[in-house]
Structure formats: C-alpha cells, structure tokens
mmCIF file of C-alpha atoms in Angstrom:
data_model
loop_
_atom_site.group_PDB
_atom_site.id
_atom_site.type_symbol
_atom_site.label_atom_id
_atom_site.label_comp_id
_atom_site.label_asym_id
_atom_site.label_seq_id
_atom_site.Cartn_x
_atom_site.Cartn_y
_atom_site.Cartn_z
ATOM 1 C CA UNK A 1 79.213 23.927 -210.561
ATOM 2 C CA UNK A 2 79.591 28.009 -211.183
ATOM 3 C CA UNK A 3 77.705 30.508 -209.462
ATOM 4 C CA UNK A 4 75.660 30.647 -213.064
ATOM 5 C CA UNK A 5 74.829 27.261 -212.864
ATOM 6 C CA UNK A 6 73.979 26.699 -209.100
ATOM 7 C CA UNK A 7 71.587 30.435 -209.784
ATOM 8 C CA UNK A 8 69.662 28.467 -212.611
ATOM 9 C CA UNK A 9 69.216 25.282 -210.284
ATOM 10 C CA UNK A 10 67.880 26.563 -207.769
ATOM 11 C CA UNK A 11 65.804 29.420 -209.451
ATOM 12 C CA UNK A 12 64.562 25.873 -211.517
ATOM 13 C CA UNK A 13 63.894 23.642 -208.445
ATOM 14 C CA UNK A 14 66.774 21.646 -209.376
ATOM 15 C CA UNK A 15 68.152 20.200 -205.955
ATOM 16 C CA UNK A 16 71.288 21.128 -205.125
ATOM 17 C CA UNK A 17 74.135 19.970 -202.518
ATOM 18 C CA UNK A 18 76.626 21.489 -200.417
ATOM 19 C CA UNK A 19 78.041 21.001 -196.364
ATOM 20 C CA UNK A 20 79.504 23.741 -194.244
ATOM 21 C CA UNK A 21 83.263 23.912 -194.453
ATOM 22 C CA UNK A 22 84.607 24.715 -191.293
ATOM 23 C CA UNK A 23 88.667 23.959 -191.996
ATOM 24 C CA UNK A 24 91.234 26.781 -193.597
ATOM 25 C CA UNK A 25 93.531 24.321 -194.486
ATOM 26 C CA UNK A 26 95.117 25.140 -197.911
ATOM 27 C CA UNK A 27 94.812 21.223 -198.945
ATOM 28 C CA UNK A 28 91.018 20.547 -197.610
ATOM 29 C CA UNK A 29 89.378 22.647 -200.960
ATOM 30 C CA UNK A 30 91.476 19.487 -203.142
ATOM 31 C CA UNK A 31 90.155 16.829 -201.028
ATOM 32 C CA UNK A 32 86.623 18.416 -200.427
ATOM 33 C CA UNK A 33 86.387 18.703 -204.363
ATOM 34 C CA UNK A 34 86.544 14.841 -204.686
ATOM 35 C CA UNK A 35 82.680 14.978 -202.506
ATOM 36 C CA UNK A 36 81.067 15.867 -205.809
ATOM 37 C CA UNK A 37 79.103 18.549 -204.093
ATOM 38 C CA UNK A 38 77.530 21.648 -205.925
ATOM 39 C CA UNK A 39 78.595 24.217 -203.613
ATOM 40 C CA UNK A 40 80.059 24.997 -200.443
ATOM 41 C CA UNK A 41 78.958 27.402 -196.990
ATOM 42 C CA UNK A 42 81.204 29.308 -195.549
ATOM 43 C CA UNK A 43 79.754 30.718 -192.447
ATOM 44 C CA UNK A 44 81.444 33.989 -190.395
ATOM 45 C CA UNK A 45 78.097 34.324 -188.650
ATOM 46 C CA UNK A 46 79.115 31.457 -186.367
ATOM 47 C CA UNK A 47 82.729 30.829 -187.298
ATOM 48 C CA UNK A 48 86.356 33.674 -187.215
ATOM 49 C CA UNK A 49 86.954 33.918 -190.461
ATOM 50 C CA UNK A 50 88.606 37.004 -191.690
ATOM 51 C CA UNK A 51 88.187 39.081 -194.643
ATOM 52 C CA UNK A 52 91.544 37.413 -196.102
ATOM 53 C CA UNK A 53 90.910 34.170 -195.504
ATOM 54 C CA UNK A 54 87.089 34.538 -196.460
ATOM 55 C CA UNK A 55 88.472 35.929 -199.833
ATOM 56 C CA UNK A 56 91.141 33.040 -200.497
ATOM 57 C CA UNK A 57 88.479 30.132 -199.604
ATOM 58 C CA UNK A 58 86.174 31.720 -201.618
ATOM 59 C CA UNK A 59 88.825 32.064 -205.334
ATOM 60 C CA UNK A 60 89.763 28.492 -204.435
ATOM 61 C CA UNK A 61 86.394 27.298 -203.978
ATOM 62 C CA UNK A 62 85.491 28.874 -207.426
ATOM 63 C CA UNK A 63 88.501 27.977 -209.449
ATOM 64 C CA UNK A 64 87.867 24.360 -208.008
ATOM 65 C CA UNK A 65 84.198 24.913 -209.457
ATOM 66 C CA UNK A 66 82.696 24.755 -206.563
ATOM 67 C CA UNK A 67 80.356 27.817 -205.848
ATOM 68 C CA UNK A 68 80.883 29.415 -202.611
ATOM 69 C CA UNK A 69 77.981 31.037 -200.780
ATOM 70 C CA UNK A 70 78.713 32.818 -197.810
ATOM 71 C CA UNK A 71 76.148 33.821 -194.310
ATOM 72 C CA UNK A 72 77.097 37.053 -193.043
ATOM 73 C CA UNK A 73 77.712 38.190 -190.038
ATOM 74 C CA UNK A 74 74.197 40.108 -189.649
ATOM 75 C CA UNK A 75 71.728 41.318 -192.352
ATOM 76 C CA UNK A 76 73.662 44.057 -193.011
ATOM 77 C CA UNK A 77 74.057 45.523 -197.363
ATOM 78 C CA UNK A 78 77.560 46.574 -196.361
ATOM 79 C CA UNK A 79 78.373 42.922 -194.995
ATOM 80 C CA UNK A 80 77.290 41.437 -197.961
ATOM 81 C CA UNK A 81 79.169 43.654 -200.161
ATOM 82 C CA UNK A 82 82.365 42.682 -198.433
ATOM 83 C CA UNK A 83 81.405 39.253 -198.918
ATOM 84 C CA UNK A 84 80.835 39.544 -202.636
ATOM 85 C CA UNK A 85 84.136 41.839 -203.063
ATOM 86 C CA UNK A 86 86.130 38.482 -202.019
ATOM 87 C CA UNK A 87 84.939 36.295 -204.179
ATOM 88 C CA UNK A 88 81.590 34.754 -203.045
ATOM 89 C CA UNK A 89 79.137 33.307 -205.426
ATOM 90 C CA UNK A 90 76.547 34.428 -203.332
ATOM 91 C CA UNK A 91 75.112 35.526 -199.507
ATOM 92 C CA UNK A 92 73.300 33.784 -196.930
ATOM 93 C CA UNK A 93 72.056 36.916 -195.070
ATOM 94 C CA UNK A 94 70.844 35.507 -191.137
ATOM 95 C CA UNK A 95 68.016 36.589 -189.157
ATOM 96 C CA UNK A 96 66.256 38.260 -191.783
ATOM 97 C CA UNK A 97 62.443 39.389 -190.603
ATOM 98 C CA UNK A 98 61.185 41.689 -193.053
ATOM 99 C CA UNK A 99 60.712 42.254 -196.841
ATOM 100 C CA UNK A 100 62.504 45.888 -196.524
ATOM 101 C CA UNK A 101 65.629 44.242 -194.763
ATOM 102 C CA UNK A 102 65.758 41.579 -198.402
ATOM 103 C CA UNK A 103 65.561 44.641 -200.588
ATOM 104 C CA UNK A 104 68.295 46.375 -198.994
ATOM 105 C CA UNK A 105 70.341 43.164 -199.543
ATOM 106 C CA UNK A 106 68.766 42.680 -203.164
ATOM 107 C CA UNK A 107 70.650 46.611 -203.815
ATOM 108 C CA UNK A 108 74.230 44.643 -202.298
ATOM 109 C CA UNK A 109 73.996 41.777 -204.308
ATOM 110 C CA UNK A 110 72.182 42.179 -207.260
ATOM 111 C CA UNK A 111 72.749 45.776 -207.949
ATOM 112 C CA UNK A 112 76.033 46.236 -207.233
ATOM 113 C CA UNK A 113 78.192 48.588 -207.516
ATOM 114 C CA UNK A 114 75.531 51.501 -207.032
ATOM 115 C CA UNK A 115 75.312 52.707 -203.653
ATOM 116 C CA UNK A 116 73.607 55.455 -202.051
ATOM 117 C CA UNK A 117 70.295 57.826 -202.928
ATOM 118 C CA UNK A 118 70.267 56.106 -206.101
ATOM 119 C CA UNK A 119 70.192 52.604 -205.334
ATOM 120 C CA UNK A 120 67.393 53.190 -202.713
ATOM 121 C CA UNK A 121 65.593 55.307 -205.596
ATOM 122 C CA UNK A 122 65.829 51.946 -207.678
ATOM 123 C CA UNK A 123 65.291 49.313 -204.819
ATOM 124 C CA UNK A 124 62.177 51.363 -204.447
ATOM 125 C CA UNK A 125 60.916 51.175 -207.470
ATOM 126 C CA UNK A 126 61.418 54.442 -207.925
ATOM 127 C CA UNK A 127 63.969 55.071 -210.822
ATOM 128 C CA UNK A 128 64.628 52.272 -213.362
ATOM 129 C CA UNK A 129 68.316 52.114 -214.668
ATOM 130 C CA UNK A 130 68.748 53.297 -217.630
ATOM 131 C CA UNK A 131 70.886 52.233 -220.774
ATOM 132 C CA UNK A 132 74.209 51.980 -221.152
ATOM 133 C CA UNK A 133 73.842 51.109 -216.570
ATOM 134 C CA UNK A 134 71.441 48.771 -217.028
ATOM 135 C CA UNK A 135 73.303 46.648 -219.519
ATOM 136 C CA UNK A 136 76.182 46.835 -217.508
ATOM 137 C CA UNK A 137 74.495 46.099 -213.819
ATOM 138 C CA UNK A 138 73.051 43.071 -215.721
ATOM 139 C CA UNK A 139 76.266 41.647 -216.653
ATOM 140 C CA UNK A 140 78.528 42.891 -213.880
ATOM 141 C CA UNK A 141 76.193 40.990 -211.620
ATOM 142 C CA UNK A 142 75.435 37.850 -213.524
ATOM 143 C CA UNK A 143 75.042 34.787 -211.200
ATOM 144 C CA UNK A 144 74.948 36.754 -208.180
ATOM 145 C CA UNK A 145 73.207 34.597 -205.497
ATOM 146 C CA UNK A 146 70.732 36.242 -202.437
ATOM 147 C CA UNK A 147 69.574 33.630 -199.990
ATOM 148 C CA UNK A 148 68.325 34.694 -196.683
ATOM 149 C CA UNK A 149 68.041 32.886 -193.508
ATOM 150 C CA UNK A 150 64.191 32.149 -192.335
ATOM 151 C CA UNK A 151 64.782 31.244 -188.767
ATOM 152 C CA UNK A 152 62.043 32.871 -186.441
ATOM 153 C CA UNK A 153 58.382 33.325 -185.905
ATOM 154 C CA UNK A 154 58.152 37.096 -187.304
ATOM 155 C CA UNK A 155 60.229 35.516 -189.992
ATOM 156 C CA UNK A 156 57.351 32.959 -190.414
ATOM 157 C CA UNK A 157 55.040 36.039 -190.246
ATOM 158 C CA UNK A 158 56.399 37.921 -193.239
ATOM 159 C CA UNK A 159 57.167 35.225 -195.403
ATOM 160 C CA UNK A 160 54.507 36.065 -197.992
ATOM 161 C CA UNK A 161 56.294 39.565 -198.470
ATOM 162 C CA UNK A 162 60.050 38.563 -197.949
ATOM 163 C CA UNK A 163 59.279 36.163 -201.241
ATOM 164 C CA UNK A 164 57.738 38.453 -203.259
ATOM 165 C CA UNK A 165 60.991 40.541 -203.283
ATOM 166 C CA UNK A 166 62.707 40.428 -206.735
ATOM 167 C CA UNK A 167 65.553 38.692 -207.260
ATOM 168 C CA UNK A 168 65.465 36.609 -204.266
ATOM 169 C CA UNK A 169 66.932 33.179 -204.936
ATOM 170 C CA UNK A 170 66.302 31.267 -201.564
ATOM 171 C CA UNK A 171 65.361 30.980 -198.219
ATOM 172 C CA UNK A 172 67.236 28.488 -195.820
ATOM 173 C CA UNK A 173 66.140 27.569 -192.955
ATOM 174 C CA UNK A 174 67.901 28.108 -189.604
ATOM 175 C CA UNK A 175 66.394 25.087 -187.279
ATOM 176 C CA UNK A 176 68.180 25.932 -183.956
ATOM 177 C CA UNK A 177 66.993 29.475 -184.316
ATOM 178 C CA UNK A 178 63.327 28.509 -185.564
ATOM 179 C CA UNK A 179 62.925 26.179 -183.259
ATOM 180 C CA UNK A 180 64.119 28.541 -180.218
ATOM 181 C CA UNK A 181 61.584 31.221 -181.595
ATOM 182 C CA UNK A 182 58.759 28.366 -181.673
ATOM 183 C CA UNK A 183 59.303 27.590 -178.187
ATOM 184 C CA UNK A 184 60.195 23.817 -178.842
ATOM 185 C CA UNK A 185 63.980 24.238 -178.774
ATOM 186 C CA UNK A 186 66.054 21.566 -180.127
ATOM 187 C CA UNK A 187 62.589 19.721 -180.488
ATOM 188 C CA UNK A 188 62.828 18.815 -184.229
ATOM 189 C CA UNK A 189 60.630 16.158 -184.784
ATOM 190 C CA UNK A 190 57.832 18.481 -182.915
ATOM 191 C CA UNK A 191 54.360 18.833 -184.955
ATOM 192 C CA UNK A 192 55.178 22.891 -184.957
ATOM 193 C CA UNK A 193 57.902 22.642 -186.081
ATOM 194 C CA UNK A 194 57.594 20.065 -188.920
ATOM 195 C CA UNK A 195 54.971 21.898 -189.583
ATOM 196 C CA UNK A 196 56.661 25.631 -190.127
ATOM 197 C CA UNK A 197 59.734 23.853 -192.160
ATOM 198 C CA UNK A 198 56.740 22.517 -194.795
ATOM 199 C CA UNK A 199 54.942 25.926 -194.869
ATOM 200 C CA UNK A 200 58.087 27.738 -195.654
ATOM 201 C CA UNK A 201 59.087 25.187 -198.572
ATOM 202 C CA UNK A 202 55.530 24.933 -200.040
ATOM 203 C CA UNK A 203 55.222 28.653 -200.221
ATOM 204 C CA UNK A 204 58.834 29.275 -201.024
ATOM 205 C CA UNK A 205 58.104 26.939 -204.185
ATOM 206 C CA UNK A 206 55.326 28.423 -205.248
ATOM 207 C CA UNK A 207 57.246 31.516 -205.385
ATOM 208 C CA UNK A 208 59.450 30.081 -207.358
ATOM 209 C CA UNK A 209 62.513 30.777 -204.556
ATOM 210 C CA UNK A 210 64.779 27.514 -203.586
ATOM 211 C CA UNK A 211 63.959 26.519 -199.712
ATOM 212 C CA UNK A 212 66.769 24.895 -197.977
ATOM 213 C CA UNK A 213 67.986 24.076 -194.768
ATOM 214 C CA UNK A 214 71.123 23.137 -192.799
ATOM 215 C CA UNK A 215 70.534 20.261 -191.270
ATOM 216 C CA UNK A 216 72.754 17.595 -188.708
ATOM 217 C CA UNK A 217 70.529 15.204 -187.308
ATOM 218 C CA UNK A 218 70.382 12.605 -189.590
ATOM 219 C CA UNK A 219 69.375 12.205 -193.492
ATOM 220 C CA UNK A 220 66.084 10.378 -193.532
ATOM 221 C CA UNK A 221 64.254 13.841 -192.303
ATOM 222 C CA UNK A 222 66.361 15.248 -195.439
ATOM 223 C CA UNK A 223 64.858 13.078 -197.651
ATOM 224 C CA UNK A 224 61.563 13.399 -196.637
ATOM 225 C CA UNK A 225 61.893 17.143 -197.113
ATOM 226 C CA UNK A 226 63.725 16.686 -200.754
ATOM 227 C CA UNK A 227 60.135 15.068 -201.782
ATOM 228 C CA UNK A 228 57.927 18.127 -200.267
ATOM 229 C CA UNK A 229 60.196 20.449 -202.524
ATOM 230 C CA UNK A 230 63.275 21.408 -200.474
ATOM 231 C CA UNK A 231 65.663 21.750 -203.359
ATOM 232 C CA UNK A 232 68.534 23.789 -201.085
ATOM 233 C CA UNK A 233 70.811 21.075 -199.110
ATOM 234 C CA UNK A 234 73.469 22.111 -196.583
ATOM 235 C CA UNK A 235 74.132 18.734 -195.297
ATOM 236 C CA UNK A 236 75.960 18.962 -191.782
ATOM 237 C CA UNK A 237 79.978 19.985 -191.971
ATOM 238 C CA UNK A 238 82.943 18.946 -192.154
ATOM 239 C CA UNK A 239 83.449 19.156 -188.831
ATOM 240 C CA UNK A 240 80.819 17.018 -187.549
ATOM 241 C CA UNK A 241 81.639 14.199 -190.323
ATOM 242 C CA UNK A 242 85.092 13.995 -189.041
ATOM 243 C CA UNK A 243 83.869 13.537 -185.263
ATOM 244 C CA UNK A 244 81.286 11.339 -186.142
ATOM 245 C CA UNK A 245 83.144 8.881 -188.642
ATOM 246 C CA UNK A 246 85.895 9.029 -185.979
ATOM 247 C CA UNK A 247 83.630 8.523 -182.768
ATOM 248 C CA UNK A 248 81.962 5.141 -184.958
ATOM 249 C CA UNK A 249 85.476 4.254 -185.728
ATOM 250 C CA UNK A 250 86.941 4.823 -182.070
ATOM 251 C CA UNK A 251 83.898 3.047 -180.815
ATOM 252 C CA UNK A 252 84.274 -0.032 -182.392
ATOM 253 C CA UNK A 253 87.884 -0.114 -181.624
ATOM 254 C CA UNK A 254 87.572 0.140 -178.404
ATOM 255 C CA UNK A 255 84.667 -2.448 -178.095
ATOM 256 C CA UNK A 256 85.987 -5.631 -179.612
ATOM 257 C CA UNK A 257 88.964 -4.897 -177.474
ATOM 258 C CA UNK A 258 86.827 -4.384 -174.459
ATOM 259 C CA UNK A 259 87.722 -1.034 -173.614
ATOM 260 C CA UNK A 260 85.289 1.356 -172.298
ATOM 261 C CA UNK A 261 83.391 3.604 -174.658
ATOM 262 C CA UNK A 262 83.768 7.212 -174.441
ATOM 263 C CA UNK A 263 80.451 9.260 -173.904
ATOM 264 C CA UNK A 264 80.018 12.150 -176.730
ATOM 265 C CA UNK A 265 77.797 15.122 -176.966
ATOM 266 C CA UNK A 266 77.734 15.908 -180.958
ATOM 267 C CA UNK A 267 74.634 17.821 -180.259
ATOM 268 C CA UNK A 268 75.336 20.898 -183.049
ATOM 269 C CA UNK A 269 73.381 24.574 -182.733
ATOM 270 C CA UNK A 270 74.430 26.778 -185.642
#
C-alpha cells in the first residue's frame, strides 16, 4: 500500500504488516514484493546504510507500492528530514523519552519544509499557519508518517504526554531496549515486561496512535498482542528468515543422513 493508505490504517486501527529488510540487493525489492506485506523497515539505527542507498531502497520500495518507513539514526529533526528528502513514507525516530523530543520531530515530518524560529513558533502553539502556507504544508506533507520508538522506563513514564502530541501516528516498541531498561533483559515472557508492552498498546489505542512492535521470537506472542490492539507489525527480517528456513533445512539434511547438527545462536537484539 502508499504512504496514504498505510497513514489511514494505522491512524484507524487497521493492522498492518511489514519485516525489516536488511539486503541492498537491486533484485530483493521484486522478490520481497511477492510477501504481500504493507510496508517495509529500513533501519540505519542498527544497520550502514547510506544516504544513497537509503534514498534508492526507499523510490523502489514506493514505486513497488510498498511504503517504506525508516528508524533514524537518533531522535534527531535534522535526521528525519534527511530521511524524508530520500523518499521515505515515514520515520521511526529511536529512543524517544519525552513529549518535547516528538514535537520537534512532528515540525520534520509533518511540517516540512519550514525550519527555524518559525516552525518552533508553530510546534509551540504559538503561531498558526496561515493561508495560502497552510494549504500548501497540508498537501506538501500528505501521508507523512511519525512513529517513535517506546523502548525504556522514562519512555514508559511519559507516555501519557508523548501521545497526546499531534500528529503522532505510532509508537513501536523496542523489546531489547525495554527490556534492558526494565532490568529483565532478554526476559520476554517476564510479568514486567508483558505487562509494560500491554500498557503501552492499551493507552496508545485509546489515543487513537497505532502501537507496534518488532518482534523475532516467535508468532504466537504476536498474535496474542494483535487481539489486545497491537495493530503495528514488524515481523522479524529478512535476515533472520533466511538463517532460520536454512538452519531447519540444513538440519534435517544433515539428520536423516546422520551427520552431526550444527549448534546456532539466532538470538537477535535490535
């Protein structure tokens, strides 16, 4: 679907799907097309991507229809402009802990091009656009997607604020990061943590925000989230499908030819 499309699914509590893509190959945006997925993440938190590549994934991505949203490299309004400039449908902005941090990233994203004295006048609240600017900031920025990441106590802490910023579309949840910050790292079938991932998609749903997460360990604790209200799915990656079809495939191999089996670590922590 188009950035339009995946903005009025998730503002609507529609559930939507994507995966991390990991691969720059010129052929994988064909073959990941045939998935029948709603978007894709491109992370250059985590992963070297530069600004060229970024901006060719991203115009492939789109003229595939696939919507690609793209995490930052740090909460930064500058990074995020960047981001949008090549092509992204939207931002996943990480580590975000406070209200004032969103609305600096609400003046990148939804505001955009105005930079400045003037957009902090209007992220504010302090000057309202006027006409023809408004008009034009409205359409220039139609679609435009702001999810941040929620992935810490103090995040926790000023989730009541951070989702009454305007114009926020989601909140995704980081679960290595939360769980580090909780003190049960790794630990995610933990009470406290189950616990904080169901707080932040009640309340993000009541806000009328999509909560999501991006999530590895296995799809039954996806599901169970989907009925809760987690509309936001970053399933996995690439990546990880390839070494885990391949390690199944190896495996089994291997074992009715009475070879030994290889011991694997897929543990994954972005």
């Amino acid at each position: 679907m188009d950035q339009v499309q995946l903005q009025n699914h998730l503002r609507s509590g529609q559930r939507v799907y994507g995966t991390l893509i990991i691969s720059t190959s010129p052929r994988w945006p064909v073959e990941v097309r045939k998935l029948g997925l709603d978007f894709v993440f491109i992370d250059t938190e985590h992963m070297s991507i530069d600004r060229d590549m970024l901006s060719w994934m991203c115009r492939t991505y789109s003229a595939l229809g696939l919507a690609p949203i793209v995490r930052i490299p740090s909460p930064d309004p500058y990074e995020a402009s960047k981001a949008m400039d090549a092509g992204a449908a939207g931002i996943v902005a990480p580590y975000i802990e406070t209200a004032e941090q969103v609305q600096a990233l609400r003046g990148a994203v939804k505001l955009r091009p105005i930079k400045g004295k003037k957009l902090t006048r209007i992220v504010q609240g302090n000057e309202e656009p006027e006409e023809p600017l408004a008009a034009y900031l409205e359409q220039y920025n139609a679609g435009n997607i702001l999810i941040v990441n929620i992935e810490s106590e103090p995040a926790l802490e000023a989730l009541d604020a951070i989702l009454q910023v305007p114009q926020l579309d989601g909140v995704l949840i980081g679960p290595h990061d939360l769980s580090c910050s909780l003190n049960i790292p790794e630990q995610y079938d933990h009470p406290v943590f189950k616990e904080a991932v169901s707080t932040i998609i009640r309340k993000a749903r009541a806000a009328h925000v999509a909560a999501g997460i991006h999530y590895f360990w296995g799809v039954e604790q996806e599901i169970a989230w989907g009925q809760e209200g987690l509309n936001l799915f970053v399933h996995a990656s690439d990546m990880t499908a390839f070494i885990a079809q391949m390690e199944r495939d190896l495996n089994e191999i291997k074992l009715r030819l009475g070879d030994n089996l290889q011991n694997t670590d897929n543990n994954i922590r972005i």
